[in-house]
Tab-separated table of C-alpha atoms and ligand atoms in Angstrom:
chain	number	residue	atom	x	y	z
G	1	UNK	CA	276.047	29.063	38.512
G	2	UNK	CA	278.329	26.073	37.951
G	3	UNK	CA	276.067	24.378	35.420
G	4	UNK	CA	274.549	27.307	33.553
G	5	UNK	CA	276.902	30.263	33.877
G	6	UNK	CA	280.495	29.045	34.330
G	7	UNK	CA	280.550	27.316	30.919
G	8	UNK	CA	279.603	30.658	29.272
G	9	UNK	CA	281.936	33.011	31.175
G	10	UNK	CA	284.821	32.990	28.660
G	11	UNK	CA	282.492	33.615	25.719
G	12	UNK	CA	280.589	36.368	27.548
G	13	UNK	CA	283.798	38.117	28.530
G	14	UNK	CA	285.285	37.893	25.043
G	15	UNK	CA	282.103	39.221	23.433
G	16	UNK	CA	281.411	41.637	26.336
G	17	UNK	CA	277.895	40.224	26.333
G	18	UNK	CA	275.501	41.224	29.103
G	19	UNK	CA	274.365	37.906	30.661
G	20	UNK	CA	270.652	38.552	30.176
G	21	UNK	CA	269.781	34.930	29.331
G	22	UNK	CA	271.630	33.714	32.424
G	23	UNK	CA	269.939	36.363	34.597
G	24	UNK	CA	266.522	35.236	33.307
G	25	UNK	CA	267.348	31.695	34.446
G	26	UNK	CA	268.431	33.025	37.837
G	27	UNK	CA	265.137	34.922	37.874
G	28	UNK	CA	263.226	31.662	37.453
G	29	UNK	CA	264.934	30.532	40.675
G	30	UNK	CA	263.854	33.684	42.525
G	31	UNK	CA	267.268	35.395	42.471
G	32	UNK	CA	266.004	38.595	40.819
G	33	UNK	CA	263.666	39.477	43.687
G	34	UNK	CA	264.938	37.614	46.728
G	35	UNK	CA	263.695	40.172	49.258
G	36	UNK	CA	260.324	40.802	47.600
G	37	UNK	CA	257.412	39.109	49.403
G	38	UNK	CA	255.393	36.365	47.731
G	39	UNK	CA	252.336	38.610	47.360
G	40	UNK	CA	254.419	40.735	44.957
G	41	UNK	CA	255.915	37.815	43.024
G	42	UNK	CA	259.190	37.236	44.898
G	43	UNK	CA	260.251	34.383	47.186
G	44	UNK	CA	260.184	36.744	50.211
G	45	UNK	CA	263.486	35.561	51.651
G	46	UNK	CA	265.647	37.236	54.278
G	47	UNK	CA	268.889	39.195	53.975
G	48	UNK	CA	271.022	36.184	54.969
G	49	UNK	CA	269.578	34.208	52.033
G	50	UNK	CA	270.156	37.200	49.780
G	51	UNK	CA	273.833	37.569	50.711
G	52	UNK	CA	274.439	33.824	50.337
G	53	UNK	CA	272.971	34.003	46.828
G	54	UNK	CA	275.173	36.977	45.892
G	55	UNK	CA	278.280	35.249	47.279
G	56	UNK	CA	277.618	32.177	45.130
G	57	UNK	CA	276.911	34.228	42.001
G	58	UNK	CA	280.005	36.444	42.460
G	59	UNK	CA	282.190	33.391	43.112
G	60	UNK	CA	281.614	32.406	39.485
G	61	UNK	CA	280.866	35.716	37.720
G	62	UNK	CA	281.032	39.040	39.541
G	63	UNK	CA	279.289	41.231	36.904
G	64	UNK	CA	276.176	39.014	37.113
G	65	UNK	CA	276.056	39.669	40.857
G	66	UNK	CA	276.301	43.417	40.191
G	67	UNK	CA	273.215	43.285	37.948
G	68	UNK	CA	271.353	41.253	40.576
G	69	UNK	CA	272.431	43.519	43.443
G	70	UNK	CA	271.060	46.622	41.734
G	71	UNK	CA	267.715	45.164	40.673
G	72	UNK	CA	267.189	43.472	44.068
G	73	UNK	CA	268.251	45.937	46.691
G	74	UNK	CA	268.676	49.318	44.987
G	75	UNK	CA	265.368	49.099	43.124
G	76	UNK	CA	262.929	46.603	44.659
G	77	UNK	CA	263.665	47.415	48.300
G	78	UNK	CA	262.885	51.165	47.910
G	79	UNK	CA	259.871	50.309	45.745
G	80	UNK	CA	258.628	48.014	48.474
G	81	UNK	CA	259.323	50.563	51.193
G	82	UNK	CA	258.178	53.785	49.526
G	83	UNK	CA	255.978	52.684	46.602
G	84	UNK	CA	252.178	52.687	46.642
G	85	UNK	CA	250.121	49.619	45.692
G	86	UNK	CA	249.594	50.777	42.091
G	87	UNK	CA	253.363	51.206	41.603
G	88	UNK	CA	254.066	47.828	43.190
G	89	UNK	CA	251.413	46.226	41.001
G	90	UNK	CA	252.896	47.795	37.890
G	91	UNK	CA	256.613	47.208	38.498
G	92	UNK	CA	257.423	45.050	41.506
G	93	UNK	CA	255.966	41.786	40.260
G	94	UNK	CA	257.809	41.990	36.925
G	95	UNK	CA	261.068	42.974	38.653
G	96	UNK	CA	260.806	40.166	41.204
G	97	UNK	CA	260.451	37.473	38.559
G	98	UNK	CA	263.239	38.884	36.405
G	99	UNK	CA	260.868	39.746	33.554
G	100	UNK	CA	262.396	43.234	33.708
G	101	UNK	CA	265.533	44.581	35.403
G	102	UNK	CA	265.784	47.745	37.452
G	103	UNK	CA	268.346	50.554	37.561
G	104	UNK	CA	269.222	53.149	40.171
G	105	UNK	CA	270.168	56.579	38.791
G	106	UNK	CA	271.717	58.855	41.379
G	107	UNK	CA	275.288	59.624	40.263
G	108	UNK	CA	276.005	62.513	37.904
G	109	UNK	CA	279.280	63.615	36.337
G	110	UNK	CA	279.799	66.267	39.054
G	111	UNK	CA	278.140	64.463	41.999
G	112	UNK	CA	278.976	60.966	43.262
G	113	UNK	CA	279.755	60.766	46.991
G	114	UNK	CA	278.089	64.153	47.399
G	115	UNK	CA	274.639	62.791	46.523
G	116	UNK	CA	272.839	65.969	47.548
G	117	UNK	CA	274.898	67.839	44.950
G	118	UNK	CA	273.009	66.399	41.959
G	119	UNK	CA	271.794	68.906	39.407
G	120	UNK	CA	269.069	66.993	37.512
G	121	UNK	CA	265.758	68.792	37.910
G	122	UNK	CA	262.107	67.755	37.917
G	123	UNK	CA	259.589	70.520	37.268
G	124	UNK	CA	255.886	69.949	37.828
G	125	UNK	CA	253.732	70.617	34.747
G	126	UNK	CA	250.095	69.652	35.419
G	127	UNK	CA	249.869	65.863	35.689
G	128	UNK	CA	253.501	65.527	34.675
G	129	UNK	CA	257.001	66.187	35.895
G	130	UNK	CA	259.564	67.213	33.283
G	131	UNK	CA	262.978	65.791	34.119
G	132	UNK	CA	266.170	67.366	32.799
G	133	UNK	CA	269.789	66.378	33.353
G	134	UNK	CA	272.025	63.401	32.853
G	135	UNK	CA	272.998	60.465	35.032
G	136	UNK	CA	276.262	58.566	34.745
G	137	UNK	CA	277.476	55.057	35.597
G	138	UNK	CA	273.981	53.594	35.569
G	139	UNK	CA	274.322	49.823	36.064
G	140	UNK	CA	271.849	47.803	33.925
G	141	UNK	CA	270.883	51.178	32.378
G	142	UNK	CA	270.707	49.971	28.783
G	143	UNK	CA	268.788	46.800	29.733
G	144	UNK	CA	266.377	48.136	32.352
G	145	UNK	CA	262.580	48.092	32.197
G	146	UNK	CA	262.285	50.646	34.993
G	147	UNK	CA	264.776	53.080	36.510
G	148	UNK	CA	264.611	54.967	39.789
G	149	UNK	CA	265.804	58.463	38.883
G	150	UNK	CA	266.678	61.101	41.468
G	151	UNK	CA	266.157	64.770	40.593
G	152	UNK	CA	265.682	68.081	42.373
G	153	UNK	CA	262.090	69.257	42.670
G	154	UNK	CA	263.324	72.237	44.719
G	155	UNK	CA	266.891	73.182	43.856
G	156	UNK	CA	267.058	75.766	46.653
G	157	UNK	CA	266.289	73.173	49.359
G	158	UNK	CA	269.542	71.170	48.945
G	159	UNK	CA	269.195	67.486	49.873
G	160	UNK	CA	265.635	68.104	51.105
G	161	UNK	CA	264.623	69.245	47.611
G	162	UNK	CA	265.369	65.881	45.991
G	163	UNK	CA	262.635	63.503	44.784
G	164	UNK	CA	262.590	60.023	43.236
G	165	UNK	CA	260.801	58.934	40.049
G	166	UNK	CA	259.986	55.619	38.374
G	167	UNK	CA	261.022	56.099	34.767
G	168	UNK	CA	260.552	53.745	31.827
G	169	UNK	CA	262.841	53.816	28.785
G	170	UNK	CA	259.800	54.422	26.549
G	171	UNK	CA	259.001	57.744	28.263
G	172	UNK	CA	259.302	60.777	25.996
G	173	UNK	CA	262.627	62.564	26.495
G	174	UNK	CA	264.510	59.484	27.792
G	175	UNK	CA	267.695	58.385	26.070
G	176	UNK	CA	270.574	56.022	26.801
G	177	UNK	CA	273.832	57.926	26.199
G	178	UNK	CA	277.440	56.757	26.197
G	179	UNK	CA	278.590	53.395	27.525
G	180	UNK	CA	281.563	53.576	29.899
G	181	UNK	CA	284.673	51.762	28.640
G	182	UNK	CA	285.662	50.156	31.937
G	183	UNK	CA	288.684	48.440	33.518
G	184	UNK	CA	286.636	45.456	34.681
G	185	UNK	CA	283.121	44.079	34.992
G	186	UNK	CA	282.945	44.667	31.275
G	187	UNK	CA	279.849	42.529	30.786
G	188	UNK	CA	277.894	44.758	33.189
G	189	UNK	CA	276.765	47.835	31.257
G	190	UNK	CA	277.426	51.217	32.922
G	191	UNK	CA	275.696	53.889	30.891
G	192	UNK	CA	274.770	57.517	30.794
G	193	UNK	CA	271.055	58.292	30.975
G	194	UNK	CA	270.045	61.544	29.308
G	195	UNK	CA	266.806	63.219	30.350
G	196	UNK	CA	265.645	65.898	27.977
G	197	UNK	CA	262.282	67.233	29.168
G	198	UNK	CA	261.566	63.608	30.048
G	199	UNK	CA	257.867	63.289	30.792
G	200	UNK	CA	257.033	61.393	33.974
G	201	UNK	CA	253.453	61.234	35.199
G	202	UNK	CA	252.826	62.365	38.776
G	203	UNK	CA	251.679	58.843	39.679
G	204	UNK	CA	255.257	57.687	38.938
G	205	UNK	CA	256.804	59.777	41.695
G	206	UNK	CA	258.201	57.361	44.284
G	207	UNK	CA	257.415	58.602	47.797
G	208	UNK	CA	256.623	62.211	48.593
G	209	UNK	CA	258.235	65.272	47.040
G	210	UNK	CA	261.458	65.951	48.955
G	211	UNK	CA	261.873	62.337	50.106
G	212	UNK	CA	264.408	61.482	47.393
G	213	UNK	CA	267.575	61.690	49.477
G	214	UNK	CA	266.021	59.585	52.238
G	215	UNK	CA	265.022	56.957	49.640
G	216	UNK	CA	268.481	56.980	48.042
G	217	UNK	CA	270.360	56.693	51.330
G	218	UNK	CA	268.168	53.914	52.688
G	219	UNK	CA	268.612	51.939	49.431
G	220	UNK	CA	272.383	52.389	49.632
G	221	UNK	CA	272.458	51.377	53.292
G	222	UNK	CA	270.968	47.941	52.526
G	223	UNK	CA	272.776	47.699	49.192
G	224	UNK	CA	276.137	47.878	50.926
G	225	UNK	CA	275.610	44.461	52.510
G	226	UNK	CA	275.039	43.029	49.042
G	227	UNK	CA	278.213	44.609	47.667
G	228	UNK	CA	280.151	43.275	50.653
G	229	UNK	CA	278.732	39.795	49.902
G	230	UNK	CA	279.800	40.207	46.284
G	231	UNK	CA	283.345	40.944	47.493
G	232	UNK	CA	283.365	37.803	49.657
G	233	UNK	CA	282.108	35.647	46.781
G	234	UNK	CA	284.625	37.041	44.302
G	235	UNK	CA	287.467	36.530	46.792
G	236	UNK	CA	286.296	32.957	47.431
G	237	UNK	CA	286.391	32.282	43.684
G	238	UNK	CA	289.941	33.670	43.460
G	239	UNK	CA	291.041	31.534	46.421
G	240	UNK	CA	289.602	28.368	44.866
G	241	UNK	CA	291.411	29.051	41.585
G	242	UNK	CA	294.637	29.679	43.521
G	243	UNK	CA	294.405	26.458	45.531
G	244	UNK	CA	293.875	24.475	42.316
G	245	UNK	CA	296.853	26.158	40.660
G	246	UNK	CA	299.096	25.755	43.718
G	247	UNK	CA	298.493	21.995	43.576
G	248	UNK	CA	299.047	21.620	39.844
G	249	UNK	CA	301.942	24.001	39.027
G	250	UNK	CA	305.411	22.542	39.453
G	251	UNK	CA	308.631	24.494	40.066
G	252	UNK	CA	311.990	23.227	41.287
G	253	UNK	CA	310.607	19.692	41.166
G	254	UNK	CA	307.717	20.381	43.562
G	255	UNK	CA	304.207	21.685	43.360
G	256	UNK	CA	304.322	25.401	44.252
G	257	UNK	CA	301.831	24.667	47.075
G	258	UNK	CA	304.742	23.014	48.891
G	259	UNK	CA	306.558	26.360	49.207
G	260	UNK	CA	305.840	28.166	52.442
G	261	UNK	CA	305.565	31.503	50.598
G	262	UNK	CA	302.574	30.201	48.645
G	263	UNK	CA	301.056	28.469	51.667
G	264	UNK	CA	301.159	31.700	53.674
G	265	UNK	CA	299.458	33.648	50.906
G	266	UNK	CA	296.683	31.028	50.713
G	267	UNK	CA	296.304	30.970	54.492
G	268	UNK	CA	296.035	34.768	54.683
G	269	UNK	CA	293.534	34.819	51.818
G	270	UNK	CA	291.245	32.310	53.484
G	271	UNK	CA	291.480	33.965	56.894
G	272	UNK	CA	290.611	37.387	55.515
G	273	UNK	CA	287.720	35.963	53.485
G	274	UNK	CA	286.251	34.324	56.588
G	275	UNK	CA	286.664	37.552	58.587
G	276	UNK	CA	284.802	39.486	55.890
G	277	UNK	CA	282.139	36.794	55.614
G	278	UNK	CA	281.585	37.090	59.366
G	279	UNK	CA	281.053	40.865	59.080
G	280	UNK	CA	278.683	40.430	56.128
G	281	UNK	CA	276.578	37.760	57.824
G	282	UNK	CA	276.538	39.770	61.056
G	283	UNK	CA	275.205	42.841	59.214
G	284	UNK	CA	272.606	40.675	57.432
G	285	UNK	CA	271.570	39.127	60.743
G	286	UNK	CA	271.183	42.582	62.315
G	287	UNK	CA	268.932	43.621	59.451
G	288	UNK	CA	266.851	40.440	59.620
G	289	UNK	CA	266.438	40.615	63.378
G	290	UNK	CA	265.076	44.143	63.132
G	291	UNK	CA	268.022	45.759	64.904
G	292	UNK	CA	269.332	49.139	63.873
G	293	UNK	CA	271.848	48.430	61.141
G	294	UNK	CA	274.029	51.364	62.169
G	295	UNK	CA	277.579	51.144	60.897
G	296	UNK	CA	277.492	47.330	60.549
G	297	UNK	CA	276.825	47.459	56.801
G	298	UNK	CA	279.596	50.036	56.303
G	299	UNK	CA	282.062	47.927	58.283
G	300	UNK	CA	281.199	44.902	56.159
G	301	UNK	CA	281.469	46.880	52.913
G	302	UNK	CA	284.718	48.617	53.901
G	303	UNK	CA	286.510	45.480	55.066
G	304	UNK	CA	285.204	43.119	52.375
G	305	UNK	CA	285.907	45.495	49.487
G	306	UNK	CA	289.469	46.214	50.662
G	307	UNK	CA	289.964	42.510	51.430
G	308	UNK	CA	288.934	41.316	47.958
G	309	UNK	CA	291.530	43.583	46.378
G	310	UNK	CA	294.270	42.090	48.575
G	311	UNK	CA	293.037	38.574	47.789
G	312	UNK	CA	292.868	38.976	43.998
G	313	UNK	CA	296.362	40.530	43.970
G	314	UNK	CA	297.707	37.442	45.767
G	315	UNK	CA	295.747	35.170	43.403
G	316	UNK	CA	297.478	36.745	40.398
G	317	UNK	CA	300.855	36.465	42.186
G	318	UNK	CA	300.324	32.755	42.860
G	319	UNK	CA	299.510	32.207	39.173
G	320	UNK	CA	302.716	33.941	38.049
G	321	UNK	CA	302.705	35.020	34.389
G	322	UNK	CA	299.608	32.922	33.739
G	323	UNK	CA	297.735	35.194	36.161
G	324	UNK	CA	298.504	38.113	33.875
G	325	UNK	CA	296.896	36.378	30.902
G	326	UNK	CA	293.345	36.971	29.783
G	327	UNK	CA	293.022	33.180	29.566
G	328	UNK	CA	292.720	32.875	33.353
G	329	UNK	CA	289.823	33.667	35.652
G	330	UNK	CA	292.055	35.435	38.168
G	331	UNK	CA	293.071	38.087	35.614
G	332	UNK	CA	289.369	38.973	35.183
G	333	UNK	CA	288.769	38.775	38.933
G	334	UNK	CA	291.643	41.215	39.557
G	335	UNK	CA	290.021	43.786	37.260
G	336	UNK	CA	286.463	43.082	38.447
G	337	UNK	CA	287.398	43.608	42.104
G	338	UNK	CA	288.892	47.067	41.722
G	339	UNK	CA	285.605	48.957	41.617
G	340	UNK	CA	284.222	47.400	44.783
G	341	UNK	CA	285.960	49.963	47.035
G	342	UNK	CA	284.353	52.696	44.906
G	343	UNK	CA	280.691	51.993	44.132
G	344	UNK	CA	277.796	52.034	46.617
G	345	UNK	CA	279.895	54.444	48.712
G	346	UNK	CA	283.683	54.616	48.574
G	347	UNK	CA	285.891	53.256	51.358
G	348	UNK	CA	286.417	56.846	52.522
G	349	UNK	CA	282.649	57.367	52.800
G	350	UNK	CA	282.259	54.081	54.723
G	351	UNK	CA	284.965	55.222	57.168
G	352	UNK	CA	283.086	58.493	57.655
G	353	UNK	CA	279.897	56.612	58.514
G	354	UNK	CA	281.720	54.350	60.962
G	355	UNK	CA	283.481	57.318	62.601
G	356	UNK	CA	280.231	59.304	62.786
G	357	UNK	CA	278.641	56.485	64.768
G	358	UNK	CA	281.644	56.370	67.111
G	359	UNK	CA	281.862	60.108	67.606
G	360	UNK	CA	278.163	60.935	67.537
G	361	UNK	CA	276.053	63.296	65.469
G	362	UNK	CA	277.990	66.285	66.797
G	363	UNK	CA	280.706	65.443	64.282
G	364	UNK	CA	279.093	65.854	60.881
G	365	UNK	CA	280.560	64.418	57.710
G	366	UNK	CA	280.204	66.175	54.406
G	367	UNK	CA	279.368	63.160	52.266
G	368	UNK	CA	275.619	62.842	51.934
G	369	UNK	CA	275.916	59.508	50.156
G	370	UNK	CA	276.542	57.965	53.565
E	1	FAD	C1	281.112	50.239	37.691
E	1	FAD	C2	280.325	51.285	38.407
E	1	FAD	C3	278.951	51.117	38.559
E	1	FAD	C4	278.195	52.107	39.182
E	1	FAD	N1	276.826	51.957	39.258
E	1	FAD	C5	276.077	52.997	39.706
E	1	FAD	C6	274.647	52.941	39.634
E	1	FAD	O1	274.061	51.933	39.213
E	1	FAD	N2	273.944	54.019	40.030
E	1	FAD	C7	274.547	55.147	40.513
E	1	FAD	O2	273.847	56.095	40.872
E	1	FAD	N3	275.902	55.232	40.601
E	1	FAD	C8	276.665	54.190	40.193
E	1	FAD	N4	278.038	54.267	40.240
E	1	FAD	C9	278.661	55.480	40.753
E	1	FAD	C10	279.325	55.304	42.092
E	1	FAD	O3	278.392	55.049	43.099
E	1	FAD	C11	280.181	56.544	42.372
E	1	FAD	O4	281.240	56.483	41.456
E	1	FAD	C12	280.691	56.614	43.786
E	1	FAD	O5	279.649	56.934	44.669
E	1	FAD	C13	281.817	57.634	43.946
E	1	FAD	O6	281.479	58.837	43.379
E	1	FAD	P1	282.505	59.573	42.368
E	1	FAD	O7	282.946	58.556	41.389
E	1	FAD	O8	281.838	60.796	41.856
E	1	FAD	O9	283.725	59.963	43.258
E	1	FAD	P2	283.883	61.297	44.125
E	1	FAD	O10	282.717	61.470	45.019
E	1	FAD	O11	284.242	62.428	43.226
E	1	FAD	O12	285.144	60.900	44.997
E	1	FAD	C14	286.472	60.958	44.507
E	1	FAD	C15	287.395	60.602	45.667
E	1	FAD	O13	287.226	61.558	46.735
E	1	FAD	C16	286.828	60.883	47.929
E	1	FAD	N5	285.896	61.734	48.656
E	1	FAD	C17	284.745	62.296	48.222
E	1	FAD	N6	284.167	63.003	49.195
E	1	FAD	C18	284.963	62.877	50.276
E	1	FAD	C19	284.920	63.387	51.607
E	1	FAD	N7	283.906	64.147	52.029
E	1	FAD	N8	285.929	63.044	52.455
E	1	FAD	C20	286.948	62.249	52.043
E	1	FAD	N9	287.046	61.741	50.810
E	1	FAD	C21	286.070	62.067	49.934
E	1	FAD	C22	286.194	59.581	47.469
E	1	FAD	O14	286.215	58.601	48.508
E	1	FAD	C23	287.077	59.225	46.284
E	1	FAD	O15	288.264	58.633	46.725
E	1	FAD	C24	278.824	53.274	39.677
E	1	FAD	C25	280.213	53.430	39.537
E	1	FAD	C26	280.965	52.457	38.921
E	1	FAD	C27	282.443	52.684	38.763
């Protein structure tokens, strides 16, 4: 990241260029399929290794870690868990090496947290399904070689009527729609995917009919740890920039790092980062040791995503007016961090999951995304 990506960050951000070349290089190092076993072309590493990788990537360039998070955990993990050998043969190997990127298409304009409320449909027609509807905010959507698309095979069955499909951009009836004009992470494309009688062969259904919600929720459960790791990495990057600036900027004849006000901000930033890192590594360890993940991934995601927003705000404050300039990394970090409390389950949804575990199943929450 230091040698190959940091030197390009300013240019990428100015041109709003998706870092495909950089991701390919990360792919050569195994970063595009960290959790995929060697027999399917990945390095077959554990969740701890995966979160350490995402922390390091996000420390330098958060949008690159977003692309990696989606293709690793939202696409390859469900493919590994629910795909058959033919599907793994066809897609997993190419995803794991970074030859192609994956996308995860659940959200629609009228259904985000309420995942079971999606309206896209998939109607069986002989050897095909015909998919209709449109998906929004699809990360990597304009650069993906395969997309997991969720649609209702039985609209009357609610969440139980949802199924998952492996869709390629070349399939008839598939189209990339509008690109979101975002506050931050502007080099990570978030696009609309339009499905107009999109033809998907039956062999490209992922899992059984009706298993879609289960597949989506299990992907999001693991994905949360990755997003929490991204938050830790981004916050670490902002802290490092702030320490450097506190040592170099002079005011009233001293470096600003000599003022207690600045020292306290730096101390709080580091302490909160380490607390979040502890939660992230604990959740990863639970996953690797085969324990029930429970609310651990939600706690990590909730705390780390709220923490990074506090940290980047302090980083901008420490930089003064320079922190408000597009010339600095902390200005970008401030914008990039904002979405982290929103995607892969909002902070409110994470709190619901945590409370549900405390209070038991008797207290149901309405958000299916959890
Ligand atoms: C940059 C970016 C990238 C994304 N990438 C992807 C992607 O690759 N694939 C994908 O499928 N989606 C993606 N998303 C979508 C994202 O996951 C959703 O935006 C998110 O789940 C929230 O859904 P929503 O935006 O519809 O908000 P809503 O669900 O409409 O929520 C609005 C507000 O209401 C709150 N709320 C909702 N329900 C409840 C409740 N029951 N109780 C209390 N509060 C509630 C929420 O917490 C939030 O504050 C992305 C979004 C962004 C911004």
